Tab-separated table of C-alpha atoms and ligand atoms in Angstrom:
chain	number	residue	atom	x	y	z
A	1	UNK	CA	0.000	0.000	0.000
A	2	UNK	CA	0.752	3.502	-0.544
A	3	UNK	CA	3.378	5.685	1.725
A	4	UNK	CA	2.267	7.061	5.333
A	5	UNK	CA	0.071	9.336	6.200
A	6	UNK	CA	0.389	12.557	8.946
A	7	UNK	CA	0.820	10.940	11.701
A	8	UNK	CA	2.575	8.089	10.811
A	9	UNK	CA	-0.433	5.751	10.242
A	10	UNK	CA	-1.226	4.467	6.800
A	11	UNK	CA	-4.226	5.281	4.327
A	12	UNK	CA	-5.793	2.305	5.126
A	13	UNK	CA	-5.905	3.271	8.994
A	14	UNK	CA	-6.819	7.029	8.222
A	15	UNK	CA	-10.317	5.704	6.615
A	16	UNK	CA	-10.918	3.460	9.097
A	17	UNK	CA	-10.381	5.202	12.279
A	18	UNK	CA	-11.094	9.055	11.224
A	19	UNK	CA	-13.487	10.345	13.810
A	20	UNK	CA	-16.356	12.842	12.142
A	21	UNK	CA	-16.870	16.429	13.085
A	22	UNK	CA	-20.033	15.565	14.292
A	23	UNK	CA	-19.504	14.552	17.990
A	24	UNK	CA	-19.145	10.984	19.169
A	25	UNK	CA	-20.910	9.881	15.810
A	26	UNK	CA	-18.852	7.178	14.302
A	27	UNK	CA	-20.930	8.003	10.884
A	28	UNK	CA	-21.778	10.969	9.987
A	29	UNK	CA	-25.611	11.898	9.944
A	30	UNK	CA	-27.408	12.760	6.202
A	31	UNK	CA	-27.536	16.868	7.040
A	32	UNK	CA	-30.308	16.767	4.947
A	33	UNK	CA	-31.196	20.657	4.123
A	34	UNK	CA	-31.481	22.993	1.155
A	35	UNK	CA	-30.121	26.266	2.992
A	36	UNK	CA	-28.896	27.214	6.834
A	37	UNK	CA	-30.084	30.280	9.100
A	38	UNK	CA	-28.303	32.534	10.815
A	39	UNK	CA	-28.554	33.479	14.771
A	40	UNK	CA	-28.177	37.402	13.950
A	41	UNK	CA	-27.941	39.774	10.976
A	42	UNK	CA	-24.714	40.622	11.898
A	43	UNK	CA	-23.861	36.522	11.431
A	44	UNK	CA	-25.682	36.642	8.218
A	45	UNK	CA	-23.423	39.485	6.704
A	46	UNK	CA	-20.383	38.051	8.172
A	47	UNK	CA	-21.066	34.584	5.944
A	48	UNK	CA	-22.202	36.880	2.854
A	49	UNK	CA	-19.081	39.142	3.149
A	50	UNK	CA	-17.036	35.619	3.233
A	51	UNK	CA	-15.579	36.760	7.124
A	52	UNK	CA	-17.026	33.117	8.190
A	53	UNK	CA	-16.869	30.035	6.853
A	54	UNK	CA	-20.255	29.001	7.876
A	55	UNK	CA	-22.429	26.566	5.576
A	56	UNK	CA	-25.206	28.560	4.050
A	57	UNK	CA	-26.545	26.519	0.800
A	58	UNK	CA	-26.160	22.726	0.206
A	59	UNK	CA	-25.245	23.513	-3.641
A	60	UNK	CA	-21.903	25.184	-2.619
A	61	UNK	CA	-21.613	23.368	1.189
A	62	UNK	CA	-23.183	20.904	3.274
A	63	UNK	CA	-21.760	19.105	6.526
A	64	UNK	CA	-22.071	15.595	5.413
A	65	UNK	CA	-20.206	16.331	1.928
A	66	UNK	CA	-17.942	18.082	3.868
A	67	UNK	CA	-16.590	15.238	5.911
A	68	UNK	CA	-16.696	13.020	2.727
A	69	UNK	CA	-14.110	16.085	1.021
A	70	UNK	CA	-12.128	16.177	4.215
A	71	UNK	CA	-11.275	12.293	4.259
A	72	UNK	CA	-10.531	11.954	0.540
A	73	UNK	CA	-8.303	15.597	0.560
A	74	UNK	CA	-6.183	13.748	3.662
A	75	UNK	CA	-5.900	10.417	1.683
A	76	UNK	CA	-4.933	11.676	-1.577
A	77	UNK	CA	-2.295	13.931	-0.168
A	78	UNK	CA	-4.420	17.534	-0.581
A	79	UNK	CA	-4.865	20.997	0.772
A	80	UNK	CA	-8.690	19.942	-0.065
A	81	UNK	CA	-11.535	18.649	-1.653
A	82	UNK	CA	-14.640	19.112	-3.437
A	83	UNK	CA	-17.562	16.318	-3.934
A	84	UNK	CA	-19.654	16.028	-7.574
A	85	UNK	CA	-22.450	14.544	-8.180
A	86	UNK	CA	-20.434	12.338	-10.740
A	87	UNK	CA	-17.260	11.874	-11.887
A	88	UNK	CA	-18.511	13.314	-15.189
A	89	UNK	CA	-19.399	16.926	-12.958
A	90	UNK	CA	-16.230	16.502	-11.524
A	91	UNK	CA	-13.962	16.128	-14.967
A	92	UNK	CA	-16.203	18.898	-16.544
A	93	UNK	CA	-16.300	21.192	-13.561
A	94	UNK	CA	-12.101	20.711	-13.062
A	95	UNK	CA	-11.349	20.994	-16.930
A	96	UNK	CA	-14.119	24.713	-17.350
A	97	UNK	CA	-12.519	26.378	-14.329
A	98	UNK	CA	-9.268	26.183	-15.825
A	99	UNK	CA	-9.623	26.887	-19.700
A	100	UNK	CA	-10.916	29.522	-22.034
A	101	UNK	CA	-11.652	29.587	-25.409
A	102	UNK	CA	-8.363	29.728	-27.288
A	103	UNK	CA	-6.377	27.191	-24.879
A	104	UNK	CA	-4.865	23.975	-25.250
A	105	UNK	CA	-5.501	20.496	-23.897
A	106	UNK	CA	-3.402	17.578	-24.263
A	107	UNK	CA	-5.052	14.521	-23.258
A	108	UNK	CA	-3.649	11.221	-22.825
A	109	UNK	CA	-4.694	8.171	-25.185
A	110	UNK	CA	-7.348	5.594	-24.613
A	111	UNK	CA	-8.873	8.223	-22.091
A	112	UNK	CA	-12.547	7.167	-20.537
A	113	UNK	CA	-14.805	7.800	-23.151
A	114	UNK	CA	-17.190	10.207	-21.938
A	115	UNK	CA	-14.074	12.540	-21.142
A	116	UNK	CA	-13.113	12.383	-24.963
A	117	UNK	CA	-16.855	13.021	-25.694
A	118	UNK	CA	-16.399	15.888	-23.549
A	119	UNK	CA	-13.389	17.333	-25.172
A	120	UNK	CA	-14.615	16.319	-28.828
A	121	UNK	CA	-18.737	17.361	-28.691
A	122	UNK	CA	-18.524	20.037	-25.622
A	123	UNK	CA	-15.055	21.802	-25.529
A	124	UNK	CA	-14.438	22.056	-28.916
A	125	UNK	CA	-17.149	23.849	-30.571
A	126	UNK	CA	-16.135	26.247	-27.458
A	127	UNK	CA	-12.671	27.367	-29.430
A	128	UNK	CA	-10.792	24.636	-27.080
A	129	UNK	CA	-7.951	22.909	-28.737
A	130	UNK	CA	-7.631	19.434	-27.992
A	131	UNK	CA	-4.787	16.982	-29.405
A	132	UNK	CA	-4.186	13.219	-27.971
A	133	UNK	CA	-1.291	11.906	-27.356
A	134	UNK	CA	0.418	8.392	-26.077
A	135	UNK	CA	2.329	7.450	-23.028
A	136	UNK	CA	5.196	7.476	-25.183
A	137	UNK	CA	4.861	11.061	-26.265
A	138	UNK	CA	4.053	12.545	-22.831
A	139	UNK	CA	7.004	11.109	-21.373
A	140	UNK	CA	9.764	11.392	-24.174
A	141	UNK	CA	9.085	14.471	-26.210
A	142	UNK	CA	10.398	17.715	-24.027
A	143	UNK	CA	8.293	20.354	-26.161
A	144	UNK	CA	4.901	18.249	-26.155
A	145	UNK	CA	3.058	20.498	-23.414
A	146	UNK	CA	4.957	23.709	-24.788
A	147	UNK	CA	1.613	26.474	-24.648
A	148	UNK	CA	-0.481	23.994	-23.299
A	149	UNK	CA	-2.946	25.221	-20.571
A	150	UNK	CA	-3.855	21.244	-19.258
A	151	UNK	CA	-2.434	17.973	-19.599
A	152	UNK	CA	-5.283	15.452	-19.102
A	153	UNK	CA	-4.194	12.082	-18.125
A	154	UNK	CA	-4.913	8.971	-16.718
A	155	UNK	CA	-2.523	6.785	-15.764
A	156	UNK	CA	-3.510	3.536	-16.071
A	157	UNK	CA	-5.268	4.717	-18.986
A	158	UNK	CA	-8.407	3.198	-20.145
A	159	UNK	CA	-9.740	-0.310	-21.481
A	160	UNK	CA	-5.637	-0.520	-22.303
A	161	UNK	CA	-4.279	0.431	-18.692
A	162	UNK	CA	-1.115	1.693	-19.841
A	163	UNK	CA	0.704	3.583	-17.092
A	164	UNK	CA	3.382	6.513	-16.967
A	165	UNK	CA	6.008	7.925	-15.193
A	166	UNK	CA	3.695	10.359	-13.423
A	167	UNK	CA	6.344	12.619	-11.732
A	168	UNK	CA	8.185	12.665	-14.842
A	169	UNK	CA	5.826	14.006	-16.706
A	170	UNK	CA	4.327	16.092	-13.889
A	171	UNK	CA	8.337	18.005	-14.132
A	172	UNK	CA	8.118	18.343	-17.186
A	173	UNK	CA	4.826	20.177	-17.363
A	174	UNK	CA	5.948	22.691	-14.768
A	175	UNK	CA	8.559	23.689	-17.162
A	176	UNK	CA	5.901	24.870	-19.105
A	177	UNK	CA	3.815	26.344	-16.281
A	178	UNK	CA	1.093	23.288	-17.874
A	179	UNK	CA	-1.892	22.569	-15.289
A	180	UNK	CA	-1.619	18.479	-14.773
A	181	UNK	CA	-4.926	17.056	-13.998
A	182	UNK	CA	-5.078	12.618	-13.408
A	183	UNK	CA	-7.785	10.724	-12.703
A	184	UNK	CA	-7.016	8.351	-10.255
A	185	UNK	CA	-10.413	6.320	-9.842
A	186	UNK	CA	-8.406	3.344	-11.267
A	187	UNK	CA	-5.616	3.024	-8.455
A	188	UNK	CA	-7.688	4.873	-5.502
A	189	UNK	CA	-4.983	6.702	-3.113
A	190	UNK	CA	-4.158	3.308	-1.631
A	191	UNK	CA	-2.171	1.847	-4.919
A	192	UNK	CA	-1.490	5.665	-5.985
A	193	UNK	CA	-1.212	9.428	-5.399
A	194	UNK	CA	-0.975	11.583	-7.875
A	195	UNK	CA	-0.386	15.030	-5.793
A	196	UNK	CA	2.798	13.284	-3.983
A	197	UNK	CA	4.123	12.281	-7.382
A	198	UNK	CA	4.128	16.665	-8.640
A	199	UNK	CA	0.399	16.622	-10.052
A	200	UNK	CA	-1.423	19.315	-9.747
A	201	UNK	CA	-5.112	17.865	-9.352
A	202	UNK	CA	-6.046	14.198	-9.100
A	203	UNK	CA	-10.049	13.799	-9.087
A	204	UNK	CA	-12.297	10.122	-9.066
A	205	UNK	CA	-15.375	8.878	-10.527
A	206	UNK	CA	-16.500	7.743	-6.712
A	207	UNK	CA	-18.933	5.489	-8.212
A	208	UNK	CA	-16.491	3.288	-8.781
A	209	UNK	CA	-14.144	1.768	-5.967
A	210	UNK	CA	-15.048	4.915	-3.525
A	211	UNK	CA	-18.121	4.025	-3.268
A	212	UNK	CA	-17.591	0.265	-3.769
A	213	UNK	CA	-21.227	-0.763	-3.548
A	214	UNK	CA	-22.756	-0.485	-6.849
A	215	UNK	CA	-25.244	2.172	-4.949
A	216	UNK	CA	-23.686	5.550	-6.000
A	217	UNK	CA	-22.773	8.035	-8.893
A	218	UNK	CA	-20.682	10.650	-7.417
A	219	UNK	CA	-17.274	12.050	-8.245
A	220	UNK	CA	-14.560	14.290	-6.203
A	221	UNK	CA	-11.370	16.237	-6.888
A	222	UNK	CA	-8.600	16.874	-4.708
A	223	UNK	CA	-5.954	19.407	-4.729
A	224	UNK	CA	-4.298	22.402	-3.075
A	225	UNK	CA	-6.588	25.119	-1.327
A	226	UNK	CA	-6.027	27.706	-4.280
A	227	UNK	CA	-7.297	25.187	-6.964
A	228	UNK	CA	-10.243	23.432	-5.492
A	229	UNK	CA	-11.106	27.243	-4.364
A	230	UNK	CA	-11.485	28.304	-7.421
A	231	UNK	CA	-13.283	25.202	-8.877
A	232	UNK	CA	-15.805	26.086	-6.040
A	233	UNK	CA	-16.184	29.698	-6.714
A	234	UNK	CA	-16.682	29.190	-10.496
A	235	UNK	CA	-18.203	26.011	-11.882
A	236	UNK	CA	-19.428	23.922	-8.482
A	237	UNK	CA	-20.958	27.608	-7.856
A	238	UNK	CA	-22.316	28.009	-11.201
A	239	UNK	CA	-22.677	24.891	-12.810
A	240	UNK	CA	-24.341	23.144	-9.675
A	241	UNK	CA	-23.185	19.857	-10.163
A	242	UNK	CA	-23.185	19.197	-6.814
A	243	UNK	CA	-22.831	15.870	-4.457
A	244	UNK	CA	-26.054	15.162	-2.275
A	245	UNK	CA	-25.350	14.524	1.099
A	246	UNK	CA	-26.865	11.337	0.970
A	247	UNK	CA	-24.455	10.314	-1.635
A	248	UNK	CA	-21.495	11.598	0.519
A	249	UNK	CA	-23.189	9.281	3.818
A	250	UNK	CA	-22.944	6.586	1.279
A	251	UNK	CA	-19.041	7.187	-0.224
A	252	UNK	CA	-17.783	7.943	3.307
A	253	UNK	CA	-19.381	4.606	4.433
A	254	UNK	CA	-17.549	3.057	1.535
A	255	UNK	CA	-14.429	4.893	2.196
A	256	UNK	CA	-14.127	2.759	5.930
A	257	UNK	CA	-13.911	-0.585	4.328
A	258	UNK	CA	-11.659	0.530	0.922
A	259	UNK	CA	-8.044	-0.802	2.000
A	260	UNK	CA	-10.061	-4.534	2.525
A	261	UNK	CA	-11.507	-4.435	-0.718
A	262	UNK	CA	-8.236	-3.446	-2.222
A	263	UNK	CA	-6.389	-5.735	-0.570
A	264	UNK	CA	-9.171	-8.370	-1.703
A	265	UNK	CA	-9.637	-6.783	-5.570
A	266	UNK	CA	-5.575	-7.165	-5.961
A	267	UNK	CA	-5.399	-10.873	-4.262
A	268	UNK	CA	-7.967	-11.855	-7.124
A	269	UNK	CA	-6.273	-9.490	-9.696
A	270	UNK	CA	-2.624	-11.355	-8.912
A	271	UNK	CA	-4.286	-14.779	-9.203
A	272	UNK	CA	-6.340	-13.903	-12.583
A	273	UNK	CA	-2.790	-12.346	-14.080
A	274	UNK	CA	-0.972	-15.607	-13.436
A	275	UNK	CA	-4.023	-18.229	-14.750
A	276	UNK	CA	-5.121	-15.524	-18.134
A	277	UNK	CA	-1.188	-15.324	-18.400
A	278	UNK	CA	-0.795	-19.647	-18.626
A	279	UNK	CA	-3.977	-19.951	-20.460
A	280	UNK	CA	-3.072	-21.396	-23.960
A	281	UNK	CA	-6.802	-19.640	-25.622
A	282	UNK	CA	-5.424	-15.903	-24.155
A	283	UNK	CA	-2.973	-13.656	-26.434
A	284	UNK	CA	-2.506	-10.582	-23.850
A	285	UNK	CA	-2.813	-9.317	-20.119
A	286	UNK	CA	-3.398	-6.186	-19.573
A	287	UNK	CA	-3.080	-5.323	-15.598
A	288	UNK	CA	-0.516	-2.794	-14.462
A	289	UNK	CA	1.488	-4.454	-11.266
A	290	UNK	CA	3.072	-2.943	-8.352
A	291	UNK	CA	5.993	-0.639	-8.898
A	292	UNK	CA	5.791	-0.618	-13.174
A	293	UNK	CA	6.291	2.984	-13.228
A	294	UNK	CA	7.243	4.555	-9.706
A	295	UNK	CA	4.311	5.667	-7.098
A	296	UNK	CA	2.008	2.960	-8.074
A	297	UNK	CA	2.091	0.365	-5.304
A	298	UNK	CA	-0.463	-1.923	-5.770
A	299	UNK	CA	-3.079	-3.384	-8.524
A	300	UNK	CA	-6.380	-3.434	-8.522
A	301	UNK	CA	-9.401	-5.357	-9.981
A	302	UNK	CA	-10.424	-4.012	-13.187
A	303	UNK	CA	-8.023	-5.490	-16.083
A	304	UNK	CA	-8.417	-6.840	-19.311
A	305	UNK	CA	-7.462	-10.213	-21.500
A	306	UNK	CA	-7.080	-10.346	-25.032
A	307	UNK	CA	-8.108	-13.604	-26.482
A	308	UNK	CA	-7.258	-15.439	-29.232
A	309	UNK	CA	-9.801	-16.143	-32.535
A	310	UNK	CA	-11.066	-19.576	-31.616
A	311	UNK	CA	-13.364	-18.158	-28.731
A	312	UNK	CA	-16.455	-17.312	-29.078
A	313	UNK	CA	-17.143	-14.105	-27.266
A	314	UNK	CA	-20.490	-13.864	-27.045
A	315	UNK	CA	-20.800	-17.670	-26.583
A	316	UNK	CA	-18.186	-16.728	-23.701
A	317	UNK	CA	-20.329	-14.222	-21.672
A	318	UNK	CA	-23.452	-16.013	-22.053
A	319	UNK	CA	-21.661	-19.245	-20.034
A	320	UNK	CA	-20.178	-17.482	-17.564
A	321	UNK	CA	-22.495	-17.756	-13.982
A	322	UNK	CA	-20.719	-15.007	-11.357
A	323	UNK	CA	-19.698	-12.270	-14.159
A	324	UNK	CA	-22.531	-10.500	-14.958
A	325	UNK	CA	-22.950	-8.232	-18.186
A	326	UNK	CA	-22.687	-4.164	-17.417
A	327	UNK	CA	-20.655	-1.336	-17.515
A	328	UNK	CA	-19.433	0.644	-14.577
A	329	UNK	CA	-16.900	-1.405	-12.430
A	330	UNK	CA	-14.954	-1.472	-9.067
A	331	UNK	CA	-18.461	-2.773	-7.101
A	332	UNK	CA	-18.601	-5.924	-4.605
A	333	UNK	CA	-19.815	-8.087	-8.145
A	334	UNK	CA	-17.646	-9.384	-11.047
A	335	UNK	CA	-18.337	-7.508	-14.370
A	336	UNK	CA	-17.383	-8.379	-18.128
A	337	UNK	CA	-17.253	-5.892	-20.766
A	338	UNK	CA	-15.704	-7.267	-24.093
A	339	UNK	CA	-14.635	-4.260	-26.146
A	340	UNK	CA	-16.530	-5.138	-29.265
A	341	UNK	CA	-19.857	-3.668	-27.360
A	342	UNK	CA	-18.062	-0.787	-26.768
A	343	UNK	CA	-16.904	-0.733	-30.354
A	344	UNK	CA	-20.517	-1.063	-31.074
A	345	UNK	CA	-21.896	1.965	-29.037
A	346	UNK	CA	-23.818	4.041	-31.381
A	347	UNK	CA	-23.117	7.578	-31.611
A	348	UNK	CA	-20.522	9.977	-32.416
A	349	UNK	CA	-17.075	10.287	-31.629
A	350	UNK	CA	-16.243	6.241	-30.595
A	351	UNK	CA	-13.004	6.630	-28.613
A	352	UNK	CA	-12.556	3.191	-28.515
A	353	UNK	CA	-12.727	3.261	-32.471
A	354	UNK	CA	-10.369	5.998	-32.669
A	355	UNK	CA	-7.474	4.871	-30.488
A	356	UNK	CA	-8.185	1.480	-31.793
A	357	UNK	CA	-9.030	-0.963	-29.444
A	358	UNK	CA	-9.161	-4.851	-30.364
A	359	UNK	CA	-12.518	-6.448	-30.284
A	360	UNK	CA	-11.127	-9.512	-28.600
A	361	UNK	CA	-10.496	-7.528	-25.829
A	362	UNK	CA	-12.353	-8.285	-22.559
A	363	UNK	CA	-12.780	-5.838	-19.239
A	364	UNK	CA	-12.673	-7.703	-16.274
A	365	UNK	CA	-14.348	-5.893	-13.180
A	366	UNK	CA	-13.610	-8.474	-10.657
A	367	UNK	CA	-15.083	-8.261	-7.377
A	368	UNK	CA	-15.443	-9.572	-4.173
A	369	UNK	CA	-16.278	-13.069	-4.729
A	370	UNK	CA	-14.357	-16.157	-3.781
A	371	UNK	CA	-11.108	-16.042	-5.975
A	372	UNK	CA	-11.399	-19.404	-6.666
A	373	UNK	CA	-14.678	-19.754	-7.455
A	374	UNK	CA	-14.461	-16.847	-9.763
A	375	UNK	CA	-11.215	-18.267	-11.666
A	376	UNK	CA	-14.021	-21.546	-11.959
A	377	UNK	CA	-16.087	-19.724	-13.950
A	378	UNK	CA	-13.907	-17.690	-15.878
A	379	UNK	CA	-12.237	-20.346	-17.112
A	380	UNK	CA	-14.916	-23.161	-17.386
A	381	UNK	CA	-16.464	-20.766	-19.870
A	382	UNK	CA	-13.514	-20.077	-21.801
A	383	UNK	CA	-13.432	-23.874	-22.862
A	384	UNK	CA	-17.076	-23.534	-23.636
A	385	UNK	CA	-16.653	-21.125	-25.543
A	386	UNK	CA	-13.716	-22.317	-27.668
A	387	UNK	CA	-14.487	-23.752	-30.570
A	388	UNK	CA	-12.730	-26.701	-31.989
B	1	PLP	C1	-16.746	5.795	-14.716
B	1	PLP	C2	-15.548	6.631	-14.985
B	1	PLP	C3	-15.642	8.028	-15.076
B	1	PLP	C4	-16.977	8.746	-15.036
B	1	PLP	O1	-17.546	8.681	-13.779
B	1	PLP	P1	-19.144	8.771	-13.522
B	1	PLP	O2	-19.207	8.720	-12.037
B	1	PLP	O3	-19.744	7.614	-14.212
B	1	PLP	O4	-19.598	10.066	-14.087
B	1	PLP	C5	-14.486	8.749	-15.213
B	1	PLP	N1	-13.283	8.152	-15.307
B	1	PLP	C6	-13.145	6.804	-15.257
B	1	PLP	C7	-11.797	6.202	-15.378
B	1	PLP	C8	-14.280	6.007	-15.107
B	1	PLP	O5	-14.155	4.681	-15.098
């Protein structure tokens, strides 16, 4: 797991033990209110004039989303935190508070798809310039983010989970006074953090491991105080996309128990990589280990398998009993998503198309079912599926 904590005690620890702001209560109650009065005027103008910090709207503050922020900001290694109501608000919200017509993004390869949609559909016809680039490029070419306002990356990147040097590139973009934003929702702090490695912002869909039930959209982005400051003033302020405080009971519940289900996810991961990697039917493993670029320290649960031309895919997730079919990923149950449904998504701009992804590619979501009995299953319907 990842390097210590203030205080000496690991991440792990930190979620588990925090104590809320909210007395002896061990979880934090749903504060569930639009707005918050004020004893006196005088209090009243004091909030308005910004000489107290008091909560006065659930849109731009609320208690329970607070203590959600304050957790994630101390695990990721942050000055602070803000809470979305997806990791969608919270890519969109980080990117618009930083770039104006006329600026420059580079984003990273293989990026989540609804992020490239973003750039492609949303940014652009705003006078953004986007340009993609691989792993290879951020980390080798000196003059790639010269007069570039944001580097976008993820690192491991999607469907692909190809990782970089994250410090390395985080120097270089310095040089260039470049903004580095990573989306960590892959490695959660406890296999990786981005803002110890020189990155500016790191931000999470929190559906995904956060959350770890399969119960909640929500994202989050953590950062220093003058960054998330602004992202409050200007787009969680005037875009709204806001985390409910139900949501944030819900991700700080699932924030107590998220070094167990890593630990769990990665014991699963480490025995799929060696069985997939033995299997005579599969051509590639794709599953970033432990210590393959520096500052990530662990691997987790979502990976993918390449196989080769006498299975029958579809035959293959129709026989399989504990993966079920879906998107989304990082829950309690085991997920399959072979690429070629991606590939198939109707629609414009097809990331997965672009950066071109091989339809014998298969996302693996595993979760927190009996490693053995999962490696049954997986395998009993890859010899189904193979045809002779
Ligand atoms: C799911 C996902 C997102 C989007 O998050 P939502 O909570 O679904 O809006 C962003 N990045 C990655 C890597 C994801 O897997």
């Amino acid at each position: 797991m990842a390097d210590a904590v203030p205080g000496g005690y690991s991440i792990e620890t930190l979620l588990a033990a925090a104590a809320t702001d909210f007395g002896g209560a061990v979880a934090p109650p749903i504060v569930q209110t639009s707005l918050f009065t004020f004893d006196s005027y005088q209090a009243f103008e004091d909030r308005m004039a910004g000489r107290s910090g008091d909560p006065l709207y659930t849109r731009v503050q609320n208690p329970t989303v607070a203590a959600f922020e304050k957790l994630m900001a101390q695990a990721e290694d942050g000055e602070a935190a803000v809470g979305f109501a997806s990791g969608m608000a919270a890519i969109s919200s980080t990117v618009l508070a930083f770039v104006k017509p006329g600026d420059r993004i580079a984003c990273i390869e293989h990026v989540y798809p609804d992020a490239y949609r973003l750039f492609e559909r949303l940014l652009k016809p705003f006078g953004i310039g986007v340009s993609y680039h691989s792993i290879e490029e951020f980390q080798t070419d000196p003059d790639l983010l010269k007069g570039v306002k944001l580097a976008y990356l993820e690192s491991p990147n999607s469907v692909v989970f190809q990782t970089m040097d994250l410090s390395a590139v985080a120097a270089n973009a310095k040089r260039h006074g470049t903004l580095t934003v990573v989306d960590n929702s892959w490695a959660t702090p406890l296999f990786q953090r981005p803002l110890s490695l020189g990155i500016d912002i790191t931000l999470h869909s929190a559906s995904k491991y956060l959350s770890g039930h399969s119960d909640t959209v929500a994202g989050v982005v953590i950062a220093r105080q003058e960054l998330i400051t602004r992202i409050r003033d200007l787009t969680l302020t005037l875009l709204g996309g806001k985390l409910a405080p139900f949501e944030a009971f819900l991700l700080t519940r699932g924030l107590r128990t998220l070094g167990a289900r890593m630990r769990q996810h990665q014991e699963t991961a480490n025995l799929f990589v060696d069985r997939l990697s033995a299997h005579p039917n599969v051509t590639a493993v794709l599953s970033p280990g432990p210590n393959v670029v520096p500052g990530l320290t662990g691997r987790s649960g979502l990976l993918s398998v390449e196989v080769d031309e006498t299975i029958d895919i579809p035959r293959l997730a129709d026989a399989l009993n504990l993966f079920r079919l879906g998107v989304s990923w990082g829950g309690f149950e085991s997920l399959i998503l072979p690429t070629r449904i991606g590939l198939a998504q109707a629609g414009e701009q097809n990331s997965m198309q672009r950066f071109g992804v091989s339809d014998r590619i298969l996302r693996l979501s595993l979760g927190l079912e009996d490693p053995n009995d999962l490696w049954a299953d997986f395998e009993a319907a890859l010899s189904t599926s193979a045809r002779t």
